[in-house]
CSV table of C-alpha atoms in Angstrom, one decimal:
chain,number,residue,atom,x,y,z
A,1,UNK,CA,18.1,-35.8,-34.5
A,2,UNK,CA,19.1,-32.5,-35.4
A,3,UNK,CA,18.3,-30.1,-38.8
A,4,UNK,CA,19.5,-31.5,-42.1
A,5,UNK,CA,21.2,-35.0,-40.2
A,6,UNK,CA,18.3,-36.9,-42.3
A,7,UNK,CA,19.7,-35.8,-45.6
A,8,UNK,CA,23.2,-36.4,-44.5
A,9,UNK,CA,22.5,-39.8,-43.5
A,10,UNK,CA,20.5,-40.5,-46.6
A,11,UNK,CA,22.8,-39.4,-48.7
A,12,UNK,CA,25.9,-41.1,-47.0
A,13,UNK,CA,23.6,-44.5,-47.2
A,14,UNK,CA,22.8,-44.0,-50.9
A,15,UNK,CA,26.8,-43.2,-51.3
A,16,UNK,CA,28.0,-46.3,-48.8
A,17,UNK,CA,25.4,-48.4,-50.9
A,18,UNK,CA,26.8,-47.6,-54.2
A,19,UNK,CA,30.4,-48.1,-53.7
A,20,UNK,CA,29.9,-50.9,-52.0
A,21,UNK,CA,27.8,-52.6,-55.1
A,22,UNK,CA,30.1,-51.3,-57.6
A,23,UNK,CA,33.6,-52.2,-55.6
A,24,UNK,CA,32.8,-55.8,-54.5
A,25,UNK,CA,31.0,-56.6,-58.0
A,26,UNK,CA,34.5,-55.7,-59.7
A,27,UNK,CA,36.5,-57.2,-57.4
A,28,UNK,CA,34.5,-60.4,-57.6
A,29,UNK,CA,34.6,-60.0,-61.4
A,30,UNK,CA,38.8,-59.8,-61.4
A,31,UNK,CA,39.2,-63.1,-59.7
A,32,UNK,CA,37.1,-64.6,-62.8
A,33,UNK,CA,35.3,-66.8,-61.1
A,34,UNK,CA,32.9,-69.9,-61.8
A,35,UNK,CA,29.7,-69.2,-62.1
A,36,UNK,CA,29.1,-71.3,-59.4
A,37,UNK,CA,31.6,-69.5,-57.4
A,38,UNK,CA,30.4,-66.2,-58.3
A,39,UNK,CA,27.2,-66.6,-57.4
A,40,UNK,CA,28.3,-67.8,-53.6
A,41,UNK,CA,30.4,-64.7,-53.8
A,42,UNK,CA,27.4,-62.4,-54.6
A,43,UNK,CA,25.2,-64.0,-51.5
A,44,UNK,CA,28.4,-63.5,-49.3
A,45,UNK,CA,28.4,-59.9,-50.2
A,46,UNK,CA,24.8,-59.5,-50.0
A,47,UNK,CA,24.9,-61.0,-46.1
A,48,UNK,CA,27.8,-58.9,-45.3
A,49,UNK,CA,25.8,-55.6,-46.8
A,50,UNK,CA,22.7,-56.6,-45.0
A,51,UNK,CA,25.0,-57.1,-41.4
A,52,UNK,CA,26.5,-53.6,-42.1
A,53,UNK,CA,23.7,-51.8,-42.6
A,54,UNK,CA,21.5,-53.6,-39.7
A,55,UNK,CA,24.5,-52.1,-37.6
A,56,UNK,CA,24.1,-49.2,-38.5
A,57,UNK,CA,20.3,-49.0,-38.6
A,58,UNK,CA,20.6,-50.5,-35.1
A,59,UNK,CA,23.2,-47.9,-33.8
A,60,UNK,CA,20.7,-45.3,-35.5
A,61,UNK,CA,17.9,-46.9,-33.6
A,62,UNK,CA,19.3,-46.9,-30.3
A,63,UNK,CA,20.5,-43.5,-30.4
A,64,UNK,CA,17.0,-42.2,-31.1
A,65,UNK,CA,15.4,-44.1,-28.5
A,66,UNK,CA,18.1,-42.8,-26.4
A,67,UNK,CA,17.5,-39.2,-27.2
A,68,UNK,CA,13.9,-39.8,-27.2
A,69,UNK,CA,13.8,-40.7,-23.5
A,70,UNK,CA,16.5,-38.4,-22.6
A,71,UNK,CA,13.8,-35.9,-24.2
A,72,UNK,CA,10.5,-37.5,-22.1
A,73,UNK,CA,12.7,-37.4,-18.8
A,74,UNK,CA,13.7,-33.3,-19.7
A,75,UNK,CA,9.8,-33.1,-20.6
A,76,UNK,CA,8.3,-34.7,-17.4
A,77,UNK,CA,11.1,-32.7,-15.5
A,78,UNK,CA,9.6,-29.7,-16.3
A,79,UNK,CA,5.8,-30.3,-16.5
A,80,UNK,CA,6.3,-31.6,-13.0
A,81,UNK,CA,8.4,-28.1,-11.9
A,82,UNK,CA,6.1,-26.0,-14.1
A,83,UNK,CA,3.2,-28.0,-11.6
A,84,UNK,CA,5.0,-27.3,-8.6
A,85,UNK,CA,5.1,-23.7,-9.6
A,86,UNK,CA,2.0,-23.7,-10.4
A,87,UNK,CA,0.9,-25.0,-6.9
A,88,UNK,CA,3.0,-22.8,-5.1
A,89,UNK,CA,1.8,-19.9,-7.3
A,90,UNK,CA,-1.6,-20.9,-6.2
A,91,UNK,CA,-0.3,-21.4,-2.3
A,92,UNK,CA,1.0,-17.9,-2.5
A,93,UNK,CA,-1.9,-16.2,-4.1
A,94,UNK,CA,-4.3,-17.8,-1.3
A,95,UNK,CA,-1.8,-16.7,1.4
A,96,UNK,CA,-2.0,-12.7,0.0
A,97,UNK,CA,-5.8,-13.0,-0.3
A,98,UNK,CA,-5.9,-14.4,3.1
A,99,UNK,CA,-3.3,-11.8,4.8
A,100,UNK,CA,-5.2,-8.9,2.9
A,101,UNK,CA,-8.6,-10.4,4.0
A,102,UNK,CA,-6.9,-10.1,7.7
A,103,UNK,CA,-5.6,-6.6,7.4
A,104,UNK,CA,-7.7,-3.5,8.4
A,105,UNK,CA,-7.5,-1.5,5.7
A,106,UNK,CA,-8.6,-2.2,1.8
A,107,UNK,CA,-6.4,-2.7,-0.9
A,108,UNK,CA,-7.1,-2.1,-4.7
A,109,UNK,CA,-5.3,-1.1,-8.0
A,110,UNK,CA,-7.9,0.4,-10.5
A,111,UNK,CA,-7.3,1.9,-13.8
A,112,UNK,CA,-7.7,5.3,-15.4
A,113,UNK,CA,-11.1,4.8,-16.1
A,114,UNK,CA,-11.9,3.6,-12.8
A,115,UNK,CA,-12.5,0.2,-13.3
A,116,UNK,CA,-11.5,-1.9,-10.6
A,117,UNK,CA,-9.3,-4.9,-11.6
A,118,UNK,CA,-8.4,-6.0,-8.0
A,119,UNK,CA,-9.8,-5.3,-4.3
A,120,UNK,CA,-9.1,-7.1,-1.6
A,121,UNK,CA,-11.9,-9.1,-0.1
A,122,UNK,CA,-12.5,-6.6,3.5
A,123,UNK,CA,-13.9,-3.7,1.2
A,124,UNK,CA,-17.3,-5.8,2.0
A,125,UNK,CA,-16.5,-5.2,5.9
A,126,UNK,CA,-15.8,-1.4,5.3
A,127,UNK,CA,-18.6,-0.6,2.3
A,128,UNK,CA,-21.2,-3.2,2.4
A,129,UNK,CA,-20.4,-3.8,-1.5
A,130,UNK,CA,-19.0,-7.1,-2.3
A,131,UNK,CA,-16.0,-7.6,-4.9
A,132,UNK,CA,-18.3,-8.6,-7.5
A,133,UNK,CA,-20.3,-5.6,-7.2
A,134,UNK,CA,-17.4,-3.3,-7.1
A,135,UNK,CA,-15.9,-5.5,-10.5
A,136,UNK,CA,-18.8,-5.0,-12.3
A,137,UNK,CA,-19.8,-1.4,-12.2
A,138,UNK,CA,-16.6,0.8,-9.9
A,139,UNK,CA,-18.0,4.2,-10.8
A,140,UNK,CA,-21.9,3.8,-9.9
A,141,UNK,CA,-20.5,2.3,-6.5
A,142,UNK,CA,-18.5,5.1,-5.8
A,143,UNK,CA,-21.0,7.4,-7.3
A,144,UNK,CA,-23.7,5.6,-4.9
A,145,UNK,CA,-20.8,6.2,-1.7
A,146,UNK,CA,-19.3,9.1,-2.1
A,147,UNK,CA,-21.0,12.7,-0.3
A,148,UNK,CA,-21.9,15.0,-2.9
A,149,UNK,CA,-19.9,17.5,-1.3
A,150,UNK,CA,-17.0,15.3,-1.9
A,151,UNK,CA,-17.3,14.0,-5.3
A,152,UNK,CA,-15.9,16.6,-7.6
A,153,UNK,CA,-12.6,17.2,-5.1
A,154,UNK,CA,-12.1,13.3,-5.1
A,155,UNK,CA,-12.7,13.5,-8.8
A,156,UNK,CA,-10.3,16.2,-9.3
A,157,UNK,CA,-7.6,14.7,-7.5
A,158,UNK,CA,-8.0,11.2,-9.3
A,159,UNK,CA,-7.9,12.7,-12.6
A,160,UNK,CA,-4.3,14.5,-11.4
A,161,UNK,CA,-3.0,11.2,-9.6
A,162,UNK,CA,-3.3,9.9,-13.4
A,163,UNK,CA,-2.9,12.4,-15.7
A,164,UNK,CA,0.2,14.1,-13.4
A,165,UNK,CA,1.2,11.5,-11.3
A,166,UNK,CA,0.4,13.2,-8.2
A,167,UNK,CA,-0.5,10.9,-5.3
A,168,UNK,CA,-4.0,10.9,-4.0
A,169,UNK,CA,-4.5,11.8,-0.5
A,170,UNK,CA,-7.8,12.2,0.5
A,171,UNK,CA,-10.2,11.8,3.5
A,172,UNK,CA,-14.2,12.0,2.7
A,173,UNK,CA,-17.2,10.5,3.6
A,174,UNK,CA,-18.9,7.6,2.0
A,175,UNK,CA,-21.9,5.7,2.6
A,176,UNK,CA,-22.0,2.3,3.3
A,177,UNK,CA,-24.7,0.0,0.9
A,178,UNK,CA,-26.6,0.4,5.0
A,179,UNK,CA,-27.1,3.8,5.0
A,180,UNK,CA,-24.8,4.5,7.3
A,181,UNK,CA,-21.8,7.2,6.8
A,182,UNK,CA,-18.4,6.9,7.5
A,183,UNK,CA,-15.2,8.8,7.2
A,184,UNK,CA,-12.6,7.1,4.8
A,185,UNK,CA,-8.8,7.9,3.7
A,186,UNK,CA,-8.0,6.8,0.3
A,187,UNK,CA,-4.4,7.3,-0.6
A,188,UNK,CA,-2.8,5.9,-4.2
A,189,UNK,CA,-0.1,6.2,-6.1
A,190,UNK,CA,0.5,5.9,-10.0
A,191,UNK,CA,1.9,2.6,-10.8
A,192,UNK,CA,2.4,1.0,-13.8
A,193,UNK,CA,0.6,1.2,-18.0
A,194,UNK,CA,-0.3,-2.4,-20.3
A,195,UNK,CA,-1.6,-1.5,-23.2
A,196,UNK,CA,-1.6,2.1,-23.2
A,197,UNK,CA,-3.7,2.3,-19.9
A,198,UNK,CA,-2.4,3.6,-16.9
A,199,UNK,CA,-3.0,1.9,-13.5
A,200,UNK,CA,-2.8,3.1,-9.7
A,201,UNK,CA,-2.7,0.9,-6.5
A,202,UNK,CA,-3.8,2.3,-3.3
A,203,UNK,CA,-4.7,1.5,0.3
A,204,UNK,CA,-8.0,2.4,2.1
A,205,UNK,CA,-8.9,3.1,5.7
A,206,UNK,CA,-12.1,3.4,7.7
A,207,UNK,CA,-11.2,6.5,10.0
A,208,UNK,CA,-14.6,7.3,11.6
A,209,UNK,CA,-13.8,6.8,14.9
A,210,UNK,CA,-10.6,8.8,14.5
A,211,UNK,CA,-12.4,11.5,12.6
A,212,UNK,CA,-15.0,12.0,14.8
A,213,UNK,CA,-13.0,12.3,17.8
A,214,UNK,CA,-11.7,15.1,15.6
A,215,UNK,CA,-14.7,16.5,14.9
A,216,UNK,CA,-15.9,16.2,18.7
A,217,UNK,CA,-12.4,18.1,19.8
A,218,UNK,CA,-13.3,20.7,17.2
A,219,UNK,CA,-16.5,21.3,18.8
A,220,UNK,CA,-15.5,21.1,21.9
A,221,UNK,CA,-12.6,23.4,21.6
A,222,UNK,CA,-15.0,25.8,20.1
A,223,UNK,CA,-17.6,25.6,23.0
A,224,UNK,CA,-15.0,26.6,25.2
A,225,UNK,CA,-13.5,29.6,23.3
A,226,UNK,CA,-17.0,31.0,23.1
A,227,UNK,CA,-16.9,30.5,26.9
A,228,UNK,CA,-13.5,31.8,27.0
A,229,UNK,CA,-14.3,34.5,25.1
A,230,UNK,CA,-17.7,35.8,26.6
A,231,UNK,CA,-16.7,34.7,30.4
A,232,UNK,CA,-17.3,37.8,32.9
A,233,UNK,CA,-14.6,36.9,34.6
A,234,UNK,CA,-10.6,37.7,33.6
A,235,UNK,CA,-8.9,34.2,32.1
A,236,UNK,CA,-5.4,34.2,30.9
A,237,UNK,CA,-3.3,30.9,30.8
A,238,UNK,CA,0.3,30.4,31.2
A,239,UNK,CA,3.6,28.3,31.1
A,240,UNK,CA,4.8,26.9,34.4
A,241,UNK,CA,7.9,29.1,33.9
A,242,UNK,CA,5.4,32.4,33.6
A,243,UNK,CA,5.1,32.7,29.7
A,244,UNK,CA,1.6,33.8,29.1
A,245,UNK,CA,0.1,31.9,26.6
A,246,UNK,CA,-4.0,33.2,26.2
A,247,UNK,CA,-6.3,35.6,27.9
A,248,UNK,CA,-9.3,36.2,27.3
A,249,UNK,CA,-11.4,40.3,26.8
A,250,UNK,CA,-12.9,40.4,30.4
A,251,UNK,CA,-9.1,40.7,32.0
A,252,UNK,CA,-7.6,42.7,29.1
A,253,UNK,CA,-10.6,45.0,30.6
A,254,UNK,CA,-9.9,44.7,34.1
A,255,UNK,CA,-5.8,45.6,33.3
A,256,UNK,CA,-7.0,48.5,31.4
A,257,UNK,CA,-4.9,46.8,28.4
A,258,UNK,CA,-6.0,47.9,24.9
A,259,UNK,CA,-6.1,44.1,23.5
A,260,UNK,CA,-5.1,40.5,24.7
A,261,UNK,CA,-2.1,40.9,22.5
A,262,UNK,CA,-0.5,44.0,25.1
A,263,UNK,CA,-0.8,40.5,27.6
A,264,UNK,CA,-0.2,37.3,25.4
A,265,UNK,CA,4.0,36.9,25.8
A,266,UNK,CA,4.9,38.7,29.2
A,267,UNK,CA,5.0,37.0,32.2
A,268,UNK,CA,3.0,36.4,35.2
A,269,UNK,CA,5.8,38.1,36.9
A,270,UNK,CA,4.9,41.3,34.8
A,271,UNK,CA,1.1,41.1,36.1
A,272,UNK,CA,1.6,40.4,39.5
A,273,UNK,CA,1.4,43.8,41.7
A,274,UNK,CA,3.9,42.6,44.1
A,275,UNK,CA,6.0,39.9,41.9
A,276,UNK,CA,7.7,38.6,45.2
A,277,UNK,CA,4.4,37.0,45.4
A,278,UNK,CA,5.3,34.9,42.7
A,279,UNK,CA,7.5,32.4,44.4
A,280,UNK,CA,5.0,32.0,47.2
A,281,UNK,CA,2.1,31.1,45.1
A,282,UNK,CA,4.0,29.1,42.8
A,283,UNK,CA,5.2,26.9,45.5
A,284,UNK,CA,1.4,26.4,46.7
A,285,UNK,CA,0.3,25.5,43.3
A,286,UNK,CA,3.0,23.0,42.9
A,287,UNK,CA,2.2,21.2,46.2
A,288,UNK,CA,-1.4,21.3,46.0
A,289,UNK,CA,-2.2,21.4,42.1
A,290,UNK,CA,-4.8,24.3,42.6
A,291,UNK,CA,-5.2,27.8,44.8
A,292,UNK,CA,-8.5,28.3,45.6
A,293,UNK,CA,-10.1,31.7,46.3
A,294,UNK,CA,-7.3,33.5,47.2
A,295,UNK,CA,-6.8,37.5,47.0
A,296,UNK,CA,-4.0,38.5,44.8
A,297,UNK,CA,-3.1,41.8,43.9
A,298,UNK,CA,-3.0,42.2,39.9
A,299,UNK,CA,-1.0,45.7,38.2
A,300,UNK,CA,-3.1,47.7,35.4
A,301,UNK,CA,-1.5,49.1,32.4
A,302,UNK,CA,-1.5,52.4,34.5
A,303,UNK,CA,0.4,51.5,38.1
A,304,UNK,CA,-2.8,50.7,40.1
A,305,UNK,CA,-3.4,48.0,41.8
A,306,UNK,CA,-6.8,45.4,41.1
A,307,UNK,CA,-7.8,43.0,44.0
A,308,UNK,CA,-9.0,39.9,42.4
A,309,UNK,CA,-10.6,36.8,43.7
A,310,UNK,CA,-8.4,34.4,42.0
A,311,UNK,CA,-8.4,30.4,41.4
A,312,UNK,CA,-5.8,29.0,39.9
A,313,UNK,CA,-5.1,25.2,38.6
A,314,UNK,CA,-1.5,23.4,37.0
A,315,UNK,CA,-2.9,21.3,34.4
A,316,UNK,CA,-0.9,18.2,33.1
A,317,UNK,CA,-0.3,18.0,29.7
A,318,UNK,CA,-1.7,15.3,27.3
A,319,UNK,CA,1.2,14.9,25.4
A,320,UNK,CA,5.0,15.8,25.5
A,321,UNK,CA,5.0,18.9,26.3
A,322,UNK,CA,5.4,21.0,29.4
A,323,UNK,CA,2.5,21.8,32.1
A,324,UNK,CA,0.6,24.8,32.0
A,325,UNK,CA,-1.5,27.2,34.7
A,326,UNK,CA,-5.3,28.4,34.1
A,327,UNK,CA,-6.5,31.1,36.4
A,328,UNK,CA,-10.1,32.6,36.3
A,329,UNK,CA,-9.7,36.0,38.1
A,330,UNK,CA,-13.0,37.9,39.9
A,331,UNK,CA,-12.5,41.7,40.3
């Protein structure tokens, strides 16, 4: 039943009642009846009043109970959607947990007072600390982690992912709850505020073993510069097509060259003392992949000519680009 309806109906049944008392009682009082005859009148009316207003009161009746279940089916309709929803809202969440469970890096979203409000359940695999842990106190864990030598640059950079909005990219090293370091990339992005606090969500990745194969290349590229560099004998290397790409000081000395930079960018053509040799040994070195100990006749900066004991390899390239030529030269 709708607003104000009980008033209205009252007020029509006190109105209906009235009329109906006051216009049968004077239409029973013009026919001047008997007394007799007025009374059976009076318990005619009565009946009829009584048959009226059950009708009504019935229609009235049925009409709520109508509306009631009408309202019980809309209410069971939606408890038993808002159920479902809640089921499948349920369904869903254990399916993310379970996919970012599955997934190799970590997930999190952490506010600007670093305190974790999500992490996805592998940070135990990567850290050693379980969610709980990580919950309950975010910035001694990370304190506990982090290298020294990294703390304040990953602090820095936090503070401007949220106060700037700039996103965090960073790679440091962390220590596992073990003992045991490892490299990590941590990258975020500001997200979203409630309340008046700002959030970020971010993805992170164990990259030990890629970092130190970086690390190893480093070392190893330096070991052999300082080879390069301090060899007695001449090095240069070069493209296939004769670009010279590196030498090293022991040749710019042999050529009588000032520095490697009078070398770097001509072409082996340009060092050769007889270039039509060019051709000849280029063909060897493509058929065999290497000349071995073989006498070639090199041009100093001033004309004359330096013998040289020379071995020569083509070297594939690792990636896409194009092969190159390493020769060690003996005077």
């Amino acid at each position: 039943m709708r607003s104000g309806q009980p008033i209205w109906f009252t007020g029509a049944y006190v109105a209906f009642s009235c009329a109906w008392i006051f216009l049968t009682d004077r239409l029973v009082g013009h026919f001047s009846l008997t007394v007799t005859a007025a009374t059976r009148w009076g318990i005619i009316k009565g009946f009829a009043y009584v048959a009226i207003t059950s009708g009504l009161i019935y229609a009235i009746l049925r009409r709520l109970e109508e509306t009631n279940k009408s309202l019980e089916n809309i209410v069971a309709s939606r408890t038993a959607a808002l159920a479902a929803s809640e089921v499948e809202s349920r369904s869903r969440e254990e399916w993310l947990r379970r996919m970012l469970a599955s997934l190799p890096d970590v997930s999190w979203t952490t506010s600007q007072d670093l305190h974790t409000v999500f992490v996805s359940p592998n940070v135990e695999s990567i850290f050693g600390y379980s969610e709980t842990e990580i919950y309950e106190d975010t910035v001694g864990v990370l304190q506990r982690c982090i290298h020294p030598d990294d703390w304040a640059r990953f602090i820095g950079n936090v503070q401007a992912l949220f106060s700037q909005g700039i996103p965090l990219d960073e790679e440091f090293r962390a220590q596992r709850k073990d003992g045991r370091w490892i490299w990590v990339h941590d990258r975020a992005i500001r997200t979203h505020s409630e309340d008046g606090v700002l959030y970020a969500d971010g993805i992170l990745s164990d990259v030990t073993a890629r970092k130190e194969a970086e690390l190893a290349r480093i070392a190893s590229d330096q070991r052999y510069r300082l080879l390069f560099e301090r060899n007695l004998a001449g090095i240069f290397r070069a493209e296939v097509g004769g670009k010279i790409l590196d030498c090293n000081p022991a040749l710019v000395r042999m050529l009588g060259h000032d520095s490697a930079a009078e070398i770097v960018g001509c072409t082996t053509a340009d060092i050769l003392y007889d270039p039509a040799e060019r051709t000849e040994l280029l063909q060897i070195l493509t058929e065999n992949g290497v000349i071995d100990n073989r006498e070639i006749r090199l041009s100093r900066k001033d004309g004359t000519a330096l013998w040289g004991l020379h071995t020569v390899s083509l070297l594939a390239s690792n990636s896409a680009g194009p092969a190159t030529i390493e020769a060690t030269l003996i005077d």
